[in-house]
Tab-separated table of C-alpha atoms and ligand atoms in Angstrom:
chain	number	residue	atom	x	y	z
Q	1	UNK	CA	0.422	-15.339	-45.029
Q	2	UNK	CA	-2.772	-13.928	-46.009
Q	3	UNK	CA	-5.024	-17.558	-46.530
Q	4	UNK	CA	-8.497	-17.242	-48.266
Q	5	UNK	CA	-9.869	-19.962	-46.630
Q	6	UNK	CA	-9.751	-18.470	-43.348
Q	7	UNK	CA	-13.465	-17.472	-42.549
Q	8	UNK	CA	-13.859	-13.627	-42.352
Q	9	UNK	CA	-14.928	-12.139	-39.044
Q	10	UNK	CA	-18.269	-11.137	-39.691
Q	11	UNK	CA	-18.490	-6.737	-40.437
Q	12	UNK	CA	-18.193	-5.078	-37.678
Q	13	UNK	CA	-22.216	-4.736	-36.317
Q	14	UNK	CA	-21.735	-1.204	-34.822
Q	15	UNK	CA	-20.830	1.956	-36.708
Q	16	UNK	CA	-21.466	4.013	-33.714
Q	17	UNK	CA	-18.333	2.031	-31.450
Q	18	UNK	CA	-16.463	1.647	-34.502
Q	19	UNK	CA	-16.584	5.980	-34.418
Q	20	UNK	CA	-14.728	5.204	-31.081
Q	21	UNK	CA	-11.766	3.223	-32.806
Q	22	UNK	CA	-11.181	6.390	-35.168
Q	23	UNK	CA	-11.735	8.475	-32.453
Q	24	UNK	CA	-8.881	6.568	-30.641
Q	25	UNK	CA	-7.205	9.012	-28.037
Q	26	UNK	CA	-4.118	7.590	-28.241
Q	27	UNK	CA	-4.270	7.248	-31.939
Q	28	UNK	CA	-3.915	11.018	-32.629
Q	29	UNK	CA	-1.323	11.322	-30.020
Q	30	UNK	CA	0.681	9.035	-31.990
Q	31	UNK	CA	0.882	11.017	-35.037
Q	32	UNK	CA	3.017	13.560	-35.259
Q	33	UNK	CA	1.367	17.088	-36.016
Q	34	UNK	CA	4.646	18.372	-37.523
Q	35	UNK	CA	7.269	16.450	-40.234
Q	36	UNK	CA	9.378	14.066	-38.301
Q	37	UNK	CA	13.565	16.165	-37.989
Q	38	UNK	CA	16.129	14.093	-38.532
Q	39	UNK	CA	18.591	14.494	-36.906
Q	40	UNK	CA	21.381	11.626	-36.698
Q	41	UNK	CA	21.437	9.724	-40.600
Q	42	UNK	CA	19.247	6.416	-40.573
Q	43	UNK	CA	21.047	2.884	-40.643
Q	44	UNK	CA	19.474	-0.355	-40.978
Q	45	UNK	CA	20.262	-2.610	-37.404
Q	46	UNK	CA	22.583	-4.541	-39.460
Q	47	UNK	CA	22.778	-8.780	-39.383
Q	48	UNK	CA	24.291	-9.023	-35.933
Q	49	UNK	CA	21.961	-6.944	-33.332
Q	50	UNK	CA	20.288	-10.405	-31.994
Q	51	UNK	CA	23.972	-11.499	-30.636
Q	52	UNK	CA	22.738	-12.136	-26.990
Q	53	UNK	CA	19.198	-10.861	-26.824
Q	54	UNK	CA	17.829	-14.651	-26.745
Q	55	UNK	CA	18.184	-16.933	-23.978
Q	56	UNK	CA	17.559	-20.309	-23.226
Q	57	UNK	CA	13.622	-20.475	-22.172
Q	58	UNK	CA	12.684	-17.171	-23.499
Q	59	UNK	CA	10.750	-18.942	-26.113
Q	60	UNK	CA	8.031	-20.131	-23.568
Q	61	UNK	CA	5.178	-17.634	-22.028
Q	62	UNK	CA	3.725	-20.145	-20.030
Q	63	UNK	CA	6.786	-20.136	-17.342
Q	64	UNK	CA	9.412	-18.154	-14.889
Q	65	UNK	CA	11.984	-20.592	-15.788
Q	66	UNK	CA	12.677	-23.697	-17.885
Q	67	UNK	CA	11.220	-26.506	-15.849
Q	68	UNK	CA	9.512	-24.313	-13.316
Q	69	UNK	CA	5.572	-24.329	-12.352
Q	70	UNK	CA	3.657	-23.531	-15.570
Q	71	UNK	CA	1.065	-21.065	-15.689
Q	72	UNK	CA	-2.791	-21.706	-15.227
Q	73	UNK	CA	-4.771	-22.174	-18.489
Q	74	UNK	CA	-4.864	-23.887	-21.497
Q	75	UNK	CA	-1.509	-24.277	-23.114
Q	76	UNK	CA	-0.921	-23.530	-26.294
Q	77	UNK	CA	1.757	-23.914	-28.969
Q	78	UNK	CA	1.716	-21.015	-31.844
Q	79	UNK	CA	4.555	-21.787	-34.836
Q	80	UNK	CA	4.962	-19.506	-37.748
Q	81	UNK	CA	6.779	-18.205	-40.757
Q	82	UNK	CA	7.889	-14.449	-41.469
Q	83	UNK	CA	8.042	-13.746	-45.023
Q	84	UNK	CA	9.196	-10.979	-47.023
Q	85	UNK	CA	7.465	-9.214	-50.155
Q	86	UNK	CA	8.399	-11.949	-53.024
Q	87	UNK	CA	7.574	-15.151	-50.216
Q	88	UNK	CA	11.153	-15.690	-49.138
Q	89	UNK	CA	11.886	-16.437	-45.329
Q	90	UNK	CA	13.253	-13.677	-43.437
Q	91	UNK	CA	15.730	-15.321	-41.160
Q	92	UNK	CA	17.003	-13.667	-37.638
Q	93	UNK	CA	13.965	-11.961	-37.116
Q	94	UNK	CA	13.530	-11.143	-34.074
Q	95	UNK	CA	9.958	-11.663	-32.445
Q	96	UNK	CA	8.929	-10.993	-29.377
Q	97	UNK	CA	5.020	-11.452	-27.976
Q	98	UNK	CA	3.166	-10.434	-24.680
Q	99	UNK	CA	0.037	-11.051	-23.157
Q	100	UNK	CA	-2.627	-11.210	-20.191
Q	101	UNK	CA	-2.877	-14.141	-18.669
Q	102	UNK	CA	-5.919	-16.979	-18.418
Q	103	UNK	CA	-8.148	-14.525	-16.934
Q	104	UNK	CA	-7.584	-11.285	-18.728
Q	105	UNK	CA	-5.075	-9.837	-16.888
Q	106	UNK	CA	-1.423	-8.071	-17.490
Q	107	UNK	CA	1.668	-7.814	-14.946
Q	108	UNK	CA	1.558	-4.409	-15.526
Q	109	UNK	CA	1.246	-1.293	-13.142
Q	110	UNK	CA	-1.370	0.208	-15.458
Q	111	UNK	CA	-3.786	-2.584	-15.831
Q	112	UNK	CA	-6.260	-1.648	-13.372
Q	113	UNK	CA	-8.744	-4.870	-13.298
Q	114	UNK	CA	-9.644	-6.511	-11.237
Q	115	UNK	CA	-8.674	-10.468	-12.340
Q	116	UNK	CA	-5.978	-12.085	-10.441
Q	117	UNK	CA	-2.486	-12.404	-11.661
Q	118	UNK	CA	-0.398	-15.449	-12.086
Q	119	UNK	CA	2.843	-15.844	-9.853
Q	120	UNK	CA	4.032	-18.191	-12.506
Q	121	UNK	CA	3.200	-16.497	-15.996
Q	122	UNK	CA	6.387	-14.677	-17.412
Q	123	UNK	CA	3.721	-13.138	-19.908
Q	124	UNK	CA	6.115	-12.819	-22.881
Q	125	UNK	CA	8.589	-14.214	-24.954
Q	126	UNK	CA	11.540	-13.378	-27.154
Q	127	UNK	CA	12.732	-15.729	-30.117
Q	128	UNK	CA	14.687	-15.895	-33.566
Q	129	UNK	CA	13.220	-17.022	-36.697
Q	130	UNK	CA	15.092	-19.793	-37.856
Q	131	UNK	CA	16.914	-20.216	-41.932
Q	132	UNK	CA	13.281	-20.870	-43.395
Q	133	UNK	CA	12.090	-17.787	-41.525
Q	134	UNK	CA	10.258	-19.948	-39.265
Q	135	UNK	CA	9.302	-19.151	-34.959
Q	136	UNK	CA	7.775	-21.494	-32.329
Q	137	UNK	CA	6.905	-20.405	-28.728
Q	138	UNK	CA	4.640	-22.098	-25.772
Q	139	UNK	CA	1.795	-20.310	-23.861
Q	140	UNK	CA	-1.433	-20.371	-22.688
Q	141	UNK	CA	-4.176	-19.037	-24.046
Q	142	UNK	CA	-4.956	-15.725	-22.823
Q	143	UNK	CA	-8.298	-14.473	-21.448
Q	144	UNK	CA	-10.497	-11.752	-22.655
Q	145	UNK	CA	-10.867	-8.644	-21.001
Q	146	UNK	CA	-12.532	-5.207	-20.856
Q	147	UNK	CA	-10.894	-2.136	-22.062
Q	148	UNK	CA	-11.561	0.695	-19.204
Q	149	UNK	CA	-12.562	3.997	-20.660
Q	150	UNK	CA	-13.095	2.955	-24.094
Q	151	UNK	CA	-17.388	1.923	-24.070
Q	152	UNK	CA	-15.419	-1.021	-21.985
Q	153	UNK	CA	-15.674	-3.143	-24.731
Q	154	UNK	CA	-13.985	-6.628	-24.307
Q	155	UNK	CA	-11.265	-7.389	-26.393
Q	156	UNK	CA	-11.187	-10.888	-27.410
Q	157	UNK	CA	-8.156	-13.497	-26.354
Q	158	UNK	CA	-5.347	-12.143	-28.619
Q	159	UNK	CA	-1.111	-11.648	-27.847
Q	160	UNK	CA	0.520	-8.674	-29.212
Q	161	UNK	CA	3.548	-9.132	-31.607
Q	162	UNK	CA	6.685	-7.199	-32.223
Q	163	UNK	CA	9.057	-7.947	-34.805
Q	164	UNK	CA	12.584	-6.308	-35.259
Q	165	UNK	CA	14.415	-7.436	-38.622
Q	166	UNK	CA	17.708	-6.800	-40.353
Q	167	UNK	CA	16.300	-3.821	-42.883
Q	168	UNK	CA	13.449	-2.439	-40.926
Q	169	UNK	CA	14.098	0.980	-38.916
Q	170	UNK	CA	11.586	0.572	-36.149
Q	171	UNK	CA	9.991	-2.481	-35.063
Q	172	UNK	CA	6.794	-3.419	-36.351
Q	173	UNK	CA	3.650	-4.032	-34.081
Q	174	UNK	CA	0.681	-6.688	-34.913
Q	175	UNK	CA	-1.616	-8.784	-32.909
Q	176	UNK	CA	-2.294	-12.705	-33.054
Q	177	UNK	CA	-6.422	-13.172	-32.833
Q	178	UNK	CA	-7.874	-16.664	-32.359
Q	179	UNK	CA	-10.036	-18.808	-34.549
Q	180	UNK	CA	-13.738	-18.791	-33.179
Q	181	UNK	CA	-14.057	-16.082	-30.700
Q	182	UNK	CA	-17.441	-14.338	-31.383
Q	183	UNK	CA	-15.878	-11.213	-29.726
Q	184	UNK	CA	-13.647	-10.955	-32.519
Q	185	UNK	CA	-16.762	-9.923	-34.090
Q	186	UNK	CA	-16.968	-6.478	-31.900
Q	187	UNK	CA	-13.560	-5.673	-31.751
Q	188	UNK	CA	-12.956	-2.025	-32.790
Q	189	UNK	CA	-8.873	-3.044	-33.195
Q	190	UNK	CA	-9.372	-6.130	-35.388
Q	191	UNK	CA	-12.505	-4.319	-37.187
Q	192	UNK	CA	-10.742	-1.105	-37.876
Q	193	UNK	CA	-8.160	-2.828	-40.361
Q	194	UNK	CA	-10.991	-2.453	-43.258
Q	195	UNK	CA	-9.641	-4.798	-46.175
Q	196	UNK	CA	-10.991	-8.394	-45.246
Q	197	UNK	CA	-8.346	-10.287	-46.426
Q	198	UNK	CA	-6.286	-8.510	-44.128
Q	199	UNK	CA	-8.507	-8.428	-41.274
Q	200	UNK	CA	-8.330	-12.514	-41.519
Q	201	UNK	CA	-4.680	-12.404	-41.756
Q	202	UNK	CA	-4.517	-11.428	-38.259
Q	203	UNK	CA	-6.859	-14.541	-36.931
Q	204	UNK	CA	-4.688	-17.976	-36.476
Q	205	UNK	CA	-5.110	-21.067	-37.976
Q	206	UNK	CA	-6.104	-23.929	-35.823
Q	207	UNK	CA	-3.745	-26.726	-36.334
Q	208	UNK	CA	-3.496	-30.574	-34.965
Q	209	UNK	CA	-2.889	-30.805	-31.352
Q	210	UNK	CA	0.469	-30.718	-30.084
Q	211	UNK	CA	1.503	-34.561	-28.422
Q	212	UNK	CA	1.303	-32.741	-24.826
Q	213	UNK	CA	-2.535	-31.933	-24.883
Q	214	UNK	CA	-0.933	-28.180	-26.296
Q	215	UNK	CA	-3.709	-26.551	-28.856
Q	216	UNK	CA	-1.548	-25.576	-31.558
Q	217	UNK	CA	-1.705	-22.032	-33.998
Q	218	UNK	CA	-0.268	-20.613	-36.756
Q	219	UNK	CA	0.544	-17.401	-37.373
Q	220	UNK	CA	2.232	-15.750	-40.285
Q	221	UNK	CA	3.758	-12.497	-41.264
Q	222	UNK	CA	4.591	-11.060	-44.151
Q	223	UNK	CA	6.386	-8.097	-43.690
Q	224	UNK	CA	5.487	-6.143	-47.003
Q	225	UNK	CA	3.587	-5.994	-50.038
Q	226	UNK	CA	0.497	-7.254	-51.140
Q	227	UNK	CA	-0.181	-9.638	-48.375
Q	228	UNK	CA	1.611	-7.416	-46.038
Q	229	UNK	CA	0.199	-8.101	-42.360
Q	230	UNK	CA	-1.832	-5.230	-40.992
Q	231	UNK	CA	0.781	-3.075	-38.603
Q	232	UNK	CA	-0.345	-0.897	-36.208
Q	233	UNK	CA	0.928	2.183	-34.479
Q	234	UNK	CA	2.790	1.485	-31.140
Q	235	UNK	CA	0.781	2.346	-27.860
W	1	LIG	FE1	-3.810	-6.635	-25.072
């Protein structure tokens, strides 16, 4: 939920590589030139579509399996509430998160870096939202890394977010920032949601320390209205 006491990242200090955020190649590919056809009638996903998506260890980043080697890094804990436009809890949301690992790299064919991977970072996780609405996964925090072809700016530490609820059509796509990171400062993503409320919405709050040495975030989302987290359009 959208918390005013959450320091603002400062504006964004360079018009000229914020022009490259709304000059976003894969932004205008994503939007359709023509109206959308319809062809099969729209139906909500219904209360039951979870049944069997979520298994036992999913909820952890940081590991292959439950109990196996953990991941280099600093481990993390990030808890959370999704809310709906009048505050209530949505429960059974699904949420699931990715990331790049401790030094700023993704399992993933088409990251090109350089950085090593991790044998024993799953780098995501799936999870329900509990009857207050509520989600908890492990981690560790991820690294920042440079974005090839785009000015290869760094993007600061941050884990992308999907979230698939009874009601919604298509899932929804965010990203978690940290508390702190002066690169949050530069980064077109984060600085390209203009409304500063917003824009803090989409930092986490530094809580206590977990028992285990774990930092610990929260993160909140609030899937519409006035403190509606910022979305953005799927890559
Ligand atoms: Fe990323």
């Amino acid at each position: 939920m959208s918390d005013k006491t959450i320091p603002h990242p400062k504006t964004f200090v360079d018009k000229a590589r914020l022009g490259l955020i709304k000059g976003y190649r894969v932004h205008e590919m994503r939007t359709p030139s023509q109206p959308v056809r319809v062809i099969t009638p729209s139906q909500t996903i219904g209360p039951f579509f979870h049944l069997g998506l979520v298994r036992e260890g999913d909820d952890d980043v940081a590991c292959l399996a439950p109990g196996g080697p953990r991941a280099q890094g600093t481990p993390i804990v990030v808890t959370g509430q999704v809310t709906d436009e009048n505050g209530g809890p949505v429960r059974k949301a699904l949420i699931e998160v990715w990331q790049a690992n401790t030094w700023g790299k993704y399992d993933h064919p088409d990251d090109v870096t350089q950085a090593p991977l991790d044998p024993n970072l799953k780098g995501w996780a799936r999870m329900l939202t509990d009857n207050d609405g509520r989600y908890r996964f492990r981690s560790i925090k991820p690294g920042a890394y440079p974005n090839p072809g785009y000015d290869n700016w760094v993007r600061p530490p941050h884990i992308h977010y999907s979230i698939f609820a009874a009601g919604l059509m298509q899932r929804l796509i965010t990203q978690l920032f940290f508390p702190g990171e002066a690169l949050n400062d530069i980064d077109p993503i984060l600085n390209g949601v203009e409304d500063m409320d917003a824009r803090a919405s989409l930092v986490a709050r530094a809580l206590p320390g977990e028992a285990d040495g774990s930092l610990a975030f929260a993160f909140d989302i609030v899937l519409r209205g006035k403190l509606e987290t910022p979305f953005m359009v799927e890559k």
